[in-house]
Coordinates of N, CA and C and ligand atoms in Angstrom, one line a residue:
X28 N 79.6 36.6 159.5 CA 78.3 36.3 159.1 C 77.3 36.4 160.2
X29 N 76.2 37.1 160.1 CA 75.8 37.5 161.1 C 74.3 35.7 161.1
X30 N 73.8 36.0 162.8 CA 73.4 34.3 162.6 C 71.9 34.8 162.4
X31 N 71.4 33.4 161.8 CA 70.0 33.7 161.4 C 69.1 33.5 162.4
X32 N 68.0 34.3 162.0 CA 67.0 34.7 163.1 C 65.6 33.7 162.9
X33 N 65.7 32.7 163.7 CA 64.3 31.7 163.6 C 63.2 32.2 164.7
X34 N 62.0 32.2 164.2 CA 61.3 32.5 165.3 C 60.2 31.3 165.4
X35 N 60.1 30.3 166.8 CA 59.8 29.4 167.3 C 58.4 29.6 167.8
X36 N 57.0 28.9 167.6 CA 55.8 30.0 167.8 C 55.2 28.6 168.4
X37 N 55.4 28.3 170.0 CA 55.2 26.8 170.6 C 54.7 27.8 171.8
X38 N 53.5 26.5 172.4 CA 53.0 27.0 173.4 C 53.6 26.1 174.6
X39 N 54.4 24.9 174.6 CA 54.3 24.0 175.3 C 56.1 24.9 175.9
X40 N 56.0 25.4 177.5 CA 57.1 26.0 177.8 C 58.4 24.9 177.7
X41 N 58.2 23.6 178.2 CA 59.3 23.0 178.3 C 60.1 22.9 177.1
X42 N 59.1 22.6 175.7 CA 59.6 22.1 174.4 C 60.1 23.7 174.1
X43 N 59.4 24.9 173.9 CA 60.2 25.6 173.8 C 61.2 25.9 174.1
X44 N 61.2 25.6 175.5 CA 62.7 26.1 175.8 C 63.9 25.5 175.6
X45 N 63.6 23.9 175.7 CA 64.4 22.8 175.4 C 65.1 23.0 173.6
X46 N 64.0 23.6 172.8 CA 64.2 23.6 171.7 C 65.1 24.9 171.3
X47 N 65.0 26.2 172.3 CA 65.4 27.3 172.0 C 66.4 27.2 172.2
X48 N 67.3 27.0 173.5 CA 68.5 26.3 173.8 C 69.0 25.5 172.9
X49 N 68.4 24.8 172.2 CA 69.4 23.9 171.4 C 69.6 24.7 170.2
X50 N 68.7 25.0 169.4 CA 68.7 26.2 168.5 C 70.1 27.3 168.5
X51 N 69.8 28.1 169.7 CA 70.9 29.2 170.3 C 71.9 28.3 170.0
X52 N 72.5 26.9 170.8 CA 73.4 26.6 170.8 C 74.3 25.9 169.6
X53 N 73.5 26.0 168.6 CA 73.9 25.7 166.9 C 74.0 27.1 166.2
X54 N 74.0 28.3 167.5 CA 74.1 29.6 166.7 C 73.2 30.5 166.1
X55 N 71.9 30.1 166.3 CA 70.8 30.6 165.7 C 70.3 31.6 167.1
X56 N 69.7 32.4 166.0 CA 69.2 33.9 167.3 C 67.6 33.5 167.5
X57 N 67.2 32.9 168.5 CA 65.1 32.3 168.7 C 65.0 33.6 169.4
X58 N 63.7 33.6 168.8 CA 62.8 34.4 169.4 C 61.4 33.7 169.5
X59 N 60.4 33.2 170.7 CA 60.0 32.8 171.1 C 58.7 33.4 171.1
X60 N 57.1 32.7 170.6 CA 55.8 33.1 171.0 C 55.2 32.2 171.3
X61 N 54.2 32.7 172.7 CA 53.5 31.4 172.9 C 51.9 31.0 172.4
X62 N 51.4 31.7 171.6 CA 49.8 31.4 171.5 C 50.3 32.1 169.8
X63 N 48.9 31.6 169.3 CA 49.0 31.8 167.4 C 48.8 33.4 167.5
X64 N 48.5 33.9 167.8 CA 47.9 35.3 167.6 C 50.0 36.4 167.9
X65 N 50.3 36.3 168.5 CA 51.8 36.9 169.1 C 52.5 36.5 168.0
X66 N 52.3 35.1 167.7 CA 53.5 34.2 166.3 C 53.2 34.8 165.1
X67 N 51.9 35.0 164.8 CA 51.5 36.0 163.7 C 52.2 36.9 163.3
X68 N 51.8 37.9 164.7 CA 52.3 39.4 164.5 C 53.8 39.2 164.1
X69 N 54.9 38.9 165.3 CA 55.9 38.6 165.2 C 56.5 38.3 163.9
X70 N 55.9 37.3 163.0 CA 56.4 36.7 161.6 C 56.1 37.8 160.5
X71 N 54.7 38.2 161.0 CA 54.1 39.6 159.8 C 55.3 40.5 160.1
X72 N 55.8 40.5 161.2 CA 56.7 42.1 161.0 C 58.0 41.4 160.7
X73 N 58.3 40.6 160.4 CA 59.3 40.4 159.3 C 60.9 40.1 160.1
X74 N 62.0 40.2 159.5 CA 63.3 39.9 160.5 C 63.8 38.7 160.4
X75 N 62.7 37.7 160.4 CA 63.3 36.2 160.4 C 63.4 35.4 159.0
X76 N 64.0 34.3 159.4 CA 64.8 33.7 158.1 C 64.2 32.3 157.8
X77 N 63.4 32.0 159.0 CA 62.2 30.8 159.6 C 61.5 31.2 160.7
X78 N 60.4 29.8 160.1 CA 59.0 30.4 161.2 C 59.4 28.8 161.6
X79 N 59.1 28.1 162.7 CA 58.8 26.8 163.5 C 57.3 26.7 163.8
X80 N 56.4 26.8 163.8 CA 55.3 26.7 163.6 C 54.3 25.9 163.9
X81 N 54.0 25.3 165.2 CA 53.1 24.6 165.8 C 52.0 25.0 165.6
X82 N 50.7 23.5 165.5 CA 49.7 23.5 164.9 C 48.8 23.8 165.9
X83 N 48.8 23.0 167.1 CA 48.0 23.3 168.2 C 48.6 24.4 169.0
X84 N 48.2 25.2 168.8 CA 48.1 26.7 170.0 C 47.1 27.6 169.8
X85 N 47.0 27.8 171.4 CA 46.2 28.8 171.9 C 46.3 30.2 171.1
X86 N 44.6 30.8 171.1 CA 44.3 32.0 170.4 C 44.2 31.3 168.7
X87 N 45.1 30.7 168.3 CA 44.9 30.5 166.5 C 45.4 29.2 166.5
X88 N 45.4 28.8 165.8 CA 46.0 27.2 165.5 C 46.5 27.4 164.2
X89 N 47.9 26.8 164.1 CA 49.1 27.2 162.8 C 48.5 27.1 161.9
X90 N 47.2 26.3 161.0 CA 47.5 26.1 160.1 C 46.8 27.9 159.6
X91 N 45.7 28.2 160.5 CA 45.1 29.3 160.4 C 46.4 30.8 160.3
X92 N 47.4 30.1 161.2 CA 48.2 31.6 161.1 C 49.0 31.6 159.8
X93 N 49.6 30.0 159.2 CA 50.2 29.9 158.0 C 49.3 30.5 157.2
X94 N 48.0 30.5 157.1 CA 47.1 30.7 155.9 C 47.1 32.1 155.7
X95 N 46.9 32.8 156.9 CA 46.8 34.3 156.9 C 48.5 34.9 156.6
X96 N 49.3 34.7 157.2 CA 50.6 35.3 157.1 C 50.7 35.0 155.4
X97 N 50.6 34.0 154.7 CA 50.9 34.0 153.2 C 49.5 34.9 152.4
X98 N 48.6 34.6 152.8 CA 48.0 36.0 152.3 C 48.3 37.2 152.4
X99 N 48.5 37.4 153.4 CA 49.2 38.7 153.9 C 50.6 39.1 152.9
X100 N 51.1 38.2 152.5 CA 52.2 38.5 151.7 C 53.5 37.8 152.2
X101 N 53.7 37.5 153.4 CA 54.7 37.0 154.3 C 55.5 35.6 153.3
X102 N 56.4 35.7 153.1 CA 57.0 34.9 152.3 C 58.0 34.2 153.1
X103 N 58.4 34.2 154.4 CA 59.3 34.1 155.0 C 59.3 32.6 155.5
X104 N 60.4 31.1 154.8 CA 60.2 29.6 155.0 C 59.1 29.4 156.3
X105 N 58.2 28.3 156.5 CA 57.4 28.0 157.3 C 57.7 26.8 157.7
X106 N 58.6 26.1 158.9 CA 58.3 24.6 158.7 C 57.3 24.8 160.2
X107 N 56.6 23.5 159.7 CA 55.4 23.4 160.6 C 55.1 21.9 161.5
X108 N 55.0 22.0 162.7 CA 55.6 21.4 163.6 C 54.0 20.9 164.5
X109 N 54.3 19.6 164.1 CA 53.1 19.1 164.9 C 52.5 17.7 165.5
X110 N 51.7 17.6 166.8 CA 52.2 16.1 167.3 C 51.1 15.2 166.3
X111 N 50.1 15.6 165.6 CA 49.5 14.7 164.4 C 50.1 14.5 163.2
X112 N 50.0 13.3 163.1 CA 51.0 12.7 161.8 C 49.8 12.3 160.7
X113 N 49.0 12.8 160.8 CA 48.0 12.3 159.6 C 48.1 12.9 158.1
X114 N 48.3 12.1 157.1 CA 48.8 12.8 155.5 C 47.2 13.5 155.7
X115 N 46.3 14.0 156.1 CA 45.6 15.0 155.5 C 46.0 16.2 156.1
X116 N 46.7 16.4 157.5 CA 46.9 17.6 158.4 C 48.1 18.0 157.3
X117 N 49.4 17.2 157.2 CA 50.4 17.6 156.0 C 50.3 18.0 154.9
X118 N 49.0 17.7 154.0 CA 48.3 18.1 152.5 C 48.1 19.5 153.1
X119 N 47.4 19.8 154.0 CA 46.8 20.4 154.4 C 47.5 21.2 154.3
X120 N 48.4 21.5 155.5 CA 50.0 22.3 156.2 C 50.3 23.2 154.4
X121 N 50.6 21.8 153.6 CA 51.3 22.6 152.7 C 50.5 23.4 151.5
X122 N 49.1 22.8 151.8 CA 48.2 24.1 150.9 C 48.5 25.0 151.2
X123 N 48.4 25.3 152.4 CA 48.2 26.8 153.0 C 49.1 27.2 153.3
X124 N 50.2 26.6 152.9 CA 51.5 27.7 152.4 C 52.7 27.2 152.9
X125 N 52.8 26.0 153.8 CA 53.9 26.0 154.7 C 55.1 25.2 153.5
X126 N 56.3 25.2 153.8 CA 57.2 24.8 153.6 C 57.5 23.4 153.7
X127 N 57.8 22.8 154.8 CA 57.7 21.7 155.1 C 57.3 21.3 157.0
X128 N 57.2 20.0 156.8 CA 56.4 19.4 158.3 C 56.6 18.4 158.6
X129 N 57.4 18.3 160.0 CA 57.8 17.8 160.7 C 56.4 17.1 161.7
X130 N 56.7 15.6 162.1 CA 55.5 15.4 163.1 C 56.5 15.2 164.2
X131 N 55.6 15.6 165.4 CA 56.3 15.0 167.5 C 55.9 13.8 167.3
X132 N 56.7 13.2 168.0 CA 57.9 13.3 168.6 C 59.0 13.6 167.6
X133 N 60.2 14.7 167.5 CA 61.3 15.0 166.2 C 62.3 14.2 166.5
X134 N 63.3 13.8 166.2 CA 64.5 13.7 166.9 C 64.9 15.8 166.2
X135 N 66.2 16.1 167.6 CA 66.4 17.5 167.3 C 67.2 17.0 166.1
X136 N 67.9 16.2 166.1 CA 69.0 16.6 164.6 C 68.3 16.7 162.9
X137 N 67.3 15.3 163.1 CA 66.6 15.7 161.9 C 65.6 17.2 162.1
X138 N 65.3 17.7 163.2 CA 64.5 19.1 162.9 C 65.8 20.4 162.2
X139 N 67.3 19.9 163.0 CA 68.0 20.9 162.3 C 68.5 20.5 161.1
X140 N 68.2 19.0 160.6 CA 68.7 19.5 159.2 C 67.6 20.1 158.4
X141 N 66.3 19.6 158.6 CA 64.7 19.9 158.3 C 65.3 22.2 158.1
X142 N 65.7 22.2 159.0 CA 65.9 24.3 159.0 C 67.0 24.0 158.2
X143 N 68.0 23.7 158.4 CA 69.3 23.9 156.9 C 68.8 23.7 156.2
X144 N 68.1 22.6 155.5 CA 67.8 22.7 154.1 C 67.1 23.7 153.9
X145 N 66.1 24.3 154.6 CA 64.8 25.4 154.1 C 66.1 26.2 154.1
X146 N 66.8 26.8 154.7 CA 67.0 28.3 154.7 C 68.6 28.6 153.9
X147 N 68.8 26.8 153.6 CA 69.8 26.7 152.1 C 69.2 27.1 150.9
X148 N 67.6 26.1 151.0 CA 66.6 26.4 150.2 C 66.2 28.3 149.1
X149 N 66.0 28.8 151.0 CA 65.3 30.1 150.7 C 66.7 31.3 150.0
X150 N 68.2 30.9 150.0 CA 69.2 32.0 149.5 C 68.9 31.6 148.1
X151 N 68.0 32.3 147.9 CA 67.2 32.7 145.9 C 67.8 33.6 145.6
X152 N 68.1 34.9 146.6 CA 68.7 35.8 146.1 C 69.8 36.1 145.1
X153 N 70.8 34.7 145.6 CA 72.2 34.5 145.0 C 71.8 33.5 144.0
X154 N 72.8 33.5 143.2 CA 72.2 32.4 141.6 C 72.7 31.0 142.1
X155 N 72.0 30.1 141.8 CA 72.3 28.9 141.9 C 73.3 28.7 141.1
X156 N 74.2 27.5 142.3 CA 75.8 26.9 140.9 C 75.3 26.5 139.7
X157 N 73.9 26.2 139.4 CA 73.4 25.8 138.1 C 72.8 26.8 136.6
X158 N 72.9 28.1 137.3 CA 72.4 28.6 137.0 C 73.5 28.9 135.3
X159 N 72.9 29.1 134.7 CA 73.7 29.3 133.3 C 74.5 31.1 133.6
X160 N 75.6 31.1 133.1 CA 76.1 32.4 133.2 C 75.4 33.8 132.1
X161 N 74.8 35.0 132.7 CA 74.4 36.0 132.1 C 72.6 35.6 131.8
X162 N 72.5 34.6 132.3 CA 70.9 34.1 132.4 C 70.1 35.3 132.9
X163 N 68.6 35.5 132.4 CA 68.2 36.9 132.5 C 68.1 36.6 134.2
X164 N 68.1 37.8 134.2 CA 67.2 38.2 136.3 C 66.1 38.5 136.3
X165 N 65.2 38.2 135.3 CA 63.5 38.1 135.3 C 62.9 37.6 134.4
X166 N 61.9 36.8 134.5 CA 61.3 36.0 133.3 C 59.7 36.1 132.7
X167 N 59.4 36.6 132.2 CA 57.2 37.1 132.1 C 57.4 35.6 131.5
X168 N 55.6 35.3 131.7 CA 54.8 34.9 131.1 C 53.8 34.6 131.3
X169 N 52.4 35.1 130.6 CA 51.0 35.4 130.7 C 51.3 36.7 131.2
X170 N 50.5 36.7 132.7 CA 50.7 38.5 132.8 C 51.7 38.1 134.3
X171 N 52.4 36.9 134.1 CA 53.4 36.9 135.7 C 54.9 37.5 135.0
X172 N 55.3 38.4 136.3 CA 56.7 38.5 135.8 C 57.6 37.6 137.3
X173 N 58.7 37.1 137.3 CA 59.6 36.5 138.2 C 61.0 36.7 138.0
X174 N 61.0 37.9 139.2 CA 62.2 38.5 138.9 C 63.3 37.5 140.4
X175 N 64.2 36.8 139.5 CA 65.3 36.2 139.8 C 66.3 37.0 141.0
X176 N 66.5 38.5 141.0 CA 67.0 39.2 141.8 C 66.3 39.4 143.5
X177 N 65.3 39.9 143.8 CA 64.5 39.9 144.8 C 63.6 38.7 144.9
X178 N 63.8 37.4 144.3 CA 62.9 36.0 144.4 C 61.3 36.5 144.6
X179 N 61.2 37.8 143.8 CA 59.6 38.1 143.9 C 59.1 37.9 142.5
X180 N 57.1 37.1 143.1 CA 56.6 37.1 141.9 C 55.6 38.6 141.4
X181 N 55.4 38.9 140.6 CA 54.5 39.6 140.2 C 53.6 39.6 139.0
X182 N 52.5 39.8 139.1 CA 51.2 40.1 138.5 C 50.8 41.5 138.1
X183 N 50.8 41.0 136.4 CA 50.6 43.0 136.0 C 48.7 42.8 136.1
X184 N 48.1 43.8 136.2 CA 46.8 43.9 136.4 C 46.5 44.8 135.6
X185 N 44.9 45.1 135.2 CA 44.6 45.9 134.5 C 45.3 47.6 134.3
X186 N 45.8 47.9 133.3 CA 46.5 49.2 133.6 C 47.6 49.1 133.4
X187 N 48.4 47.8 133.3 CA 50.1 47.9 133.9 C 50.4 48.2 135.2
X188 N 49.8 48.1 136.3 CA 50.0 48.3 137.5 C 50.2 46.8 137.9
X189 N 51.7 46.4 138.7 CA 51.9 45.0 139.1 C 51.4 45.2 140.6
X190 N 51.1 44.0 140.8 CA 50.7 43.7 142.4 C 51.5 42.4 142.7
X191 N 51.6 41.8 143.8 CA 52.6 41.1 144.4 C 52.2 39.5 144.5
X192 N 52.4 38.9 143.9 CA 51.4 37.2 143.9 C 52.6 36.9 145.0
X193 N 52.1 36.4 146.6 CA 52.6 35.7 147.5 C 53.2 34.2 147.5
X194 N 54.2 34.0 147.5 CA 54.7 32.5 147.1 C 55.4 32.1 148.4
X195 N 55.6 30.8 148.9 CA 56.6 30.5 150.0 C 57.4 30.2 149.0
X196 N 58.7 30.1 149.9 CA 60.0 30.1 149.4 C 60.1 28.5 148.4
X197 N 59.5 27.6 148.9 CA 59.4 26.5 148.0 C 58.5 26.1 146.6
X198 N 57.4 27.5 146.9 CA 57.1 27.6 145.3 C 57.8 28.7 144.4
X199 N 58.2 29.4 145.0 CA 59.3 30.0 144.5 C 60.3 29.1 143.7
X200 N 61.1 28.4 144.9 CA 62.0 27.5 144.0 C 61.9 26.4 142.8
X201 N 60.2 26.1 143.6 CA 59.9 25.3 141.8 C 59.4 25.6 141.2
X202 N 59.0 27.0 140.3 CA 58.9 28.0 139.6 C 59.9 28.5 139.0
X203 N 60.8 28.7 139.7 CA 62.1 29.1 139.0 C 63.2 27.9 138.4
X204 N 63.0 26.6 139.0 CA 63.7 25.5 138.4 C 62.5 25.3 137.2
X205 N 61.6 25.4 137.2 CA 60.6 24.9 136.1 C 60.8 26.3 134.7
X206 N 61.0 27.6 135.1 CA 61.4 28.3 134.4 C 62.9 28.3 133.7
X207 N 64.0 27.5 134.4 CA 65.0 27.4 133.6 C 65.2 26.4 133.0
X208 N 64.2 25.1 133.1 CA 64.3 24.0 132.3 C 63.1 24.1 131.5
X209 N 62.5 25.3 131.0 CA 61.2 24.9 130.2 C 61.5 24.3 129.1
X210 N 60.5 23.6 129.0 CA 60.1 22.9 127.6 C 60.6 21.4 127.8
X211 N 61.5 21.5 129.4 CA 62.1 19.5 129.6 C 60.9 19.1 130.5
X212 N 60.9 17.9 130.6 CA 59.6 16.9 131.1 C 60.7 16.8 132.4
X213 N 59.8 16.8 133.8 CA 60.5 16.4 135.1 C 59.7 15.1 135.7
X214 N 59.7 13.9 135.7 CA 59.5 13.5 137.0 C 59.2 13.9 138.2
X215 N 58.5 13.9 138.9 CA 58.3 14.1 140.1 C 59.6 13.8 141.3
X216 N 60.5 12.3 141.3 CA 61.3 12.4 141.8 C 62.1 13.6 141.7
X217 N 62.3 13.7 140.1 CA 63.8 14.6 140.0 C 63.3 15.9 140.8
X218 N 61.6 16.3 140.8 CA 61.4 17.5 141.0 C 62.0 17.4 142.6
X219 N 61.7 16.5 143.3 CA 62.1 16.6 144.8 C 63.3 16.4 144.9
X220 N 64.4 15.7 144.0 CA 65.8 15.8 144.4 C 66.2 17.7 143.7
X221 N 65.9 17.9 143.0 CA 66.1 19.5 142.0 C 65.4 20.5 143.2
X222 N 64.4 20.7 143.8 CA 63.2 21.6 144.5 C 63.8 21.5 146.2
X223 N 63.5 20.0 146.2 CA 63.4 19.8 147.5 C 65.1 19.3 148.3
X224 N 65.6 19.0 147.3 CA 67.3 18.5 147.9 C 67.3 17.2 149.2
X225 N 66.1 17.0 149.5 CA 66.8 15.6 150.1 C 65.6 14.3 150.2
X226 N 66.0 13.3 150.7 CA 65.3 11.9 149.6 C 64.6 11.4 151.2
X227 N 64.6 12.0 152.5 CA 63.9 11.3 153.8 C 62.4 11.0 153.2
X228 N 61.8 12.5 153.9 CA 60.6 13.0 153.1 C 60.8 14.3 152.6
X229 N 60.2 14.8 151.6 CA 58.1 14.6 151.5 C 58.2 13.7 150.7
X230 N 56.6 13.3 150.1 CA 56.4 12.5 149.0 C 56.4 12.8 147.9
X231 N 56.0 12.3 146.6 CA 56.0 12.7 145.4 C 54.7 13.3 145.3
X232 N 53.2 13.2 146.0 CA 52.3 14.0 146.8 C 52.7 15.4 146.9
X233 N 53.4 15.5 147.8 CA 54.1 16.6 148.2 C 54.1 17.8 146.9
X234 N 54.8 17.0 145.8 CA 54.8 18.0 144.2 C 53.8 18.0 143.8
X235 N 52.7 17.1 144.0 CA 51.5 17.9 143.4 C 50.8 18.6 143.8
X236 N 50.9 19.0 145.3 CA 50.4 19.6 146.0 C 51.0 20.9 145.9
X237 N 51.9 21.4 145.8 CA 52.9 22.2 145.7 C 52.5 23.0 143.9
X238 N 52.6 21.9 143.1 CA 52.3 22.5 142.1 C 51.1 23.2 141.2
X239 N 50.1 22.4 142.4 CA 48.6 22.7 142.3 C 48.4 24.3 142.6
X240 N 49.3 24.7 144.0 CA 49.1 26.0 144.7 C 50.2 26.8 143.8
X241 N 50.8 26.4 143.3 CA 51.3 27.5 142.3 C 50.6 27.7 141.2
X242 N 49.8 26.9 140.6 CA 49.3 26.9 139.6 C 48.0 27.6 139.7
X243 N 47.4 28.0 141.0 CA 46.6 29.1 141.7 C 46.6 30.1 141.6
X244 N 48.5 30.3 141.8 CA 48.9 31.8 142.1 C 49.0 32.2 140.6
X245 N 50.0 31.3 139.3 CA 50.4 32.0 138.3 C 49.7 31.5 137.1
X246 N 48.4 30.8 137.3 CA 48.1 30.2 135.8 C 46.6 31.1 135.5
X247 N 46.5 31.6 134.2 CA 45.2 32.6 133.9 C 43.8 31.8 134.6
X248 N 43.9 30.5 134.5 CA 42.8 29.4 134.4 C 43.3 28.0 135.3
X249 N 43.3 28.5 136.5 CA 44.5 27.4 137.5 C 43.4 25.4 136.7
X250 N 42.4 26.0 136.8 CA 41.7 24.1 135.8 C 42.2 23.9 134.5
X251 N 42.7 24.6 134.1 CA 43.5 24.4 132.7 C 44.5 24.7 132.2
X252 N 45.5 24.1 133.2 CA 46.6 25.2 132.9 C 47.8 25.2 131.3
X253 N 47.8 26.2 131.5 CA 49.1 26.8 130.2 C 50.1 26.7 130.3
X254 N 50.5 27.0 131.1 CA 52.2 26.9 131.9 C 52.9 25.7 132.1
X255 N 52.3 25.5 133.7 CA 52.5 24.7 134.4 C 51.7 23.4 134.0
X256 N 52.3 22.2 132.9 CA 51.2 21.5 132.7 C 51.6 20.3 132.8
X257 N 50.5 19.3 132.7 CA 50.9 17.7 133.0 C 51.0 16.8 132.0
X258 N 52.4 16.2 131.6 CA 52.7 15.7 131.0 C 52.3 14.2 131.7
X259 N 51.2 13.4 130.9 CA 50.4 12.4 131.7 C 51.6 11.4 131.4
X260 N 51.8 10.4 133.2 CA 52.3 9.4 133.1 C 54.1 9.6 133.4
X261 N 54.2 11.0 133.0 CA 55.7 11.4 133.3 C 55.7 12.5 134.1
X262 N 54.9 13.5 134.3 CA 55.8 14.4 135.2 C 54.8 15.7 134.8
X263 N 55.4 16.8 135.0 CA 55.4 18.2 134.9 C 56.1 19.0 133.8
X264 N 55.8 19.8 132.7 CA 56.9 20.7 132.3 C 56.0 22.1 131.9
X265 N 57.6 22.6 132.0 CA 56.7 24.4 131.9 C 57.0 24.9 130.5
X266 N 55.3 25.1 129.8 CA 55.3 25.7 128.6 C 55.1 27.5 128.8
X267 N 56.3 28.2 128.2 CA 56.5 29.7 128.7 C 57.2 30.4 128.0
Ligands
CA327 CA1 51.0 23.0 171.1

């Protein structure tokens, strides 16, 4: 198995390095940037399996490089790493695309289970043990298609010409659990035990936040949605 490639985008040398070393030594291949503008490029050209992602750095500040890298198309998990713990910088983090977020001080063990889960998370490619057997490998509805094989979304556009709707790997995943249980009502809990796989954090916040920005990318009318809709008082379910 060859080991996965994280790339760590910290400006503070010590914590880097301290963090790289430890990383390497659980097997992971770091690759290291120190200012937002290098972490960018680096993530835009693709290779890695995670981004680490500090908010305060020189040249760009994360939340600006998460914002642009998922426009850009960059799909690649984002956890985002930073010494303010305020719930608006983390609303924030995960508008703009990130995955999940960790505040400094970490302990290192919860940052490495924080990378296992994402990048347990992000193997979309292969069918989940839940997945029903002969289940299709792509699903339309409206003008989105979600093809289950490549975990990409797409948008057909005037003409039949698709173009590429940008998702992180976590709207991804609750897009695709909300498309194989359509028509059942979820809880927000179950969506974070089903989506998110473990019960520390996020919050139940977290899913609506999450489901707001998907509801951006795939709803004709993201203020009134069709799809993705709210079942008041209980939850979420996907009409499709
Ligand atoms: Ca910093």
């Amino acid at each position: 198995m060859t080991s996965r490639r994280l790339l760590l985008v910290e400006d503070e040398p010590s914590l880097a390095r301290t963090l790289g070393d430890r990383l390497a030594a659980e097997g992971y291949e770091v690759e290291v940037a120190g200012d937002g503008p290098s972490g960018q490029q680096l993530a835009a050209d693709g290779g890695f399996d995670l981004v680490l992602l500090d908010v305060n750095l020189p040249g760009k500040n994360g939340f600006d490089v998460c914002r642009d890298l998922r426009q850009g198309g960059t799909s690649t998990p984002i956890l985002m790493l930073t010494a303010r713990n305020e719930l608006v910088d983390r609303v924030l983090g995960l508008k703009l695309g990130a995955d999940d977020y960790l505040a400094k001080p970490f302990e290192t063990l919860e940052l490495l289970a924080r990378i296992e889960a994402l990048l347990r998370r992000s193997q979309v490619g292969t069918p989940a043990p839940d997945t029903v057997a002969g289940a299709a490998r792509s699903y339309c509805f409206g003008d989105i298609r979600v093809d289950f094989d490549s975990a990409r979304v797409w948008r057909k556009g005037d003409g039949g010409a698709e173009s590429e709707v940008a998702c992180s790997a976590l709207e991804y995943r609750l897009l695709r659990f909300l498309i194989e249980h359509r028509g059942q009502v979820h809880d927000r809990d179950r969506l974070l035990d089903e989506v998110w796989g473990y019960d520390a954090t996020p919050t139940t916040r977290t899913v609506d936040v999450h489901v707001s920005s998907l509801r951006q990318k795939v709803e004709p009318n993201p203020g009134r949605p069709e799809f993705i809709v709210t079942v008041h008082g209980l939850g979420y379910r996907f009409d499709g």
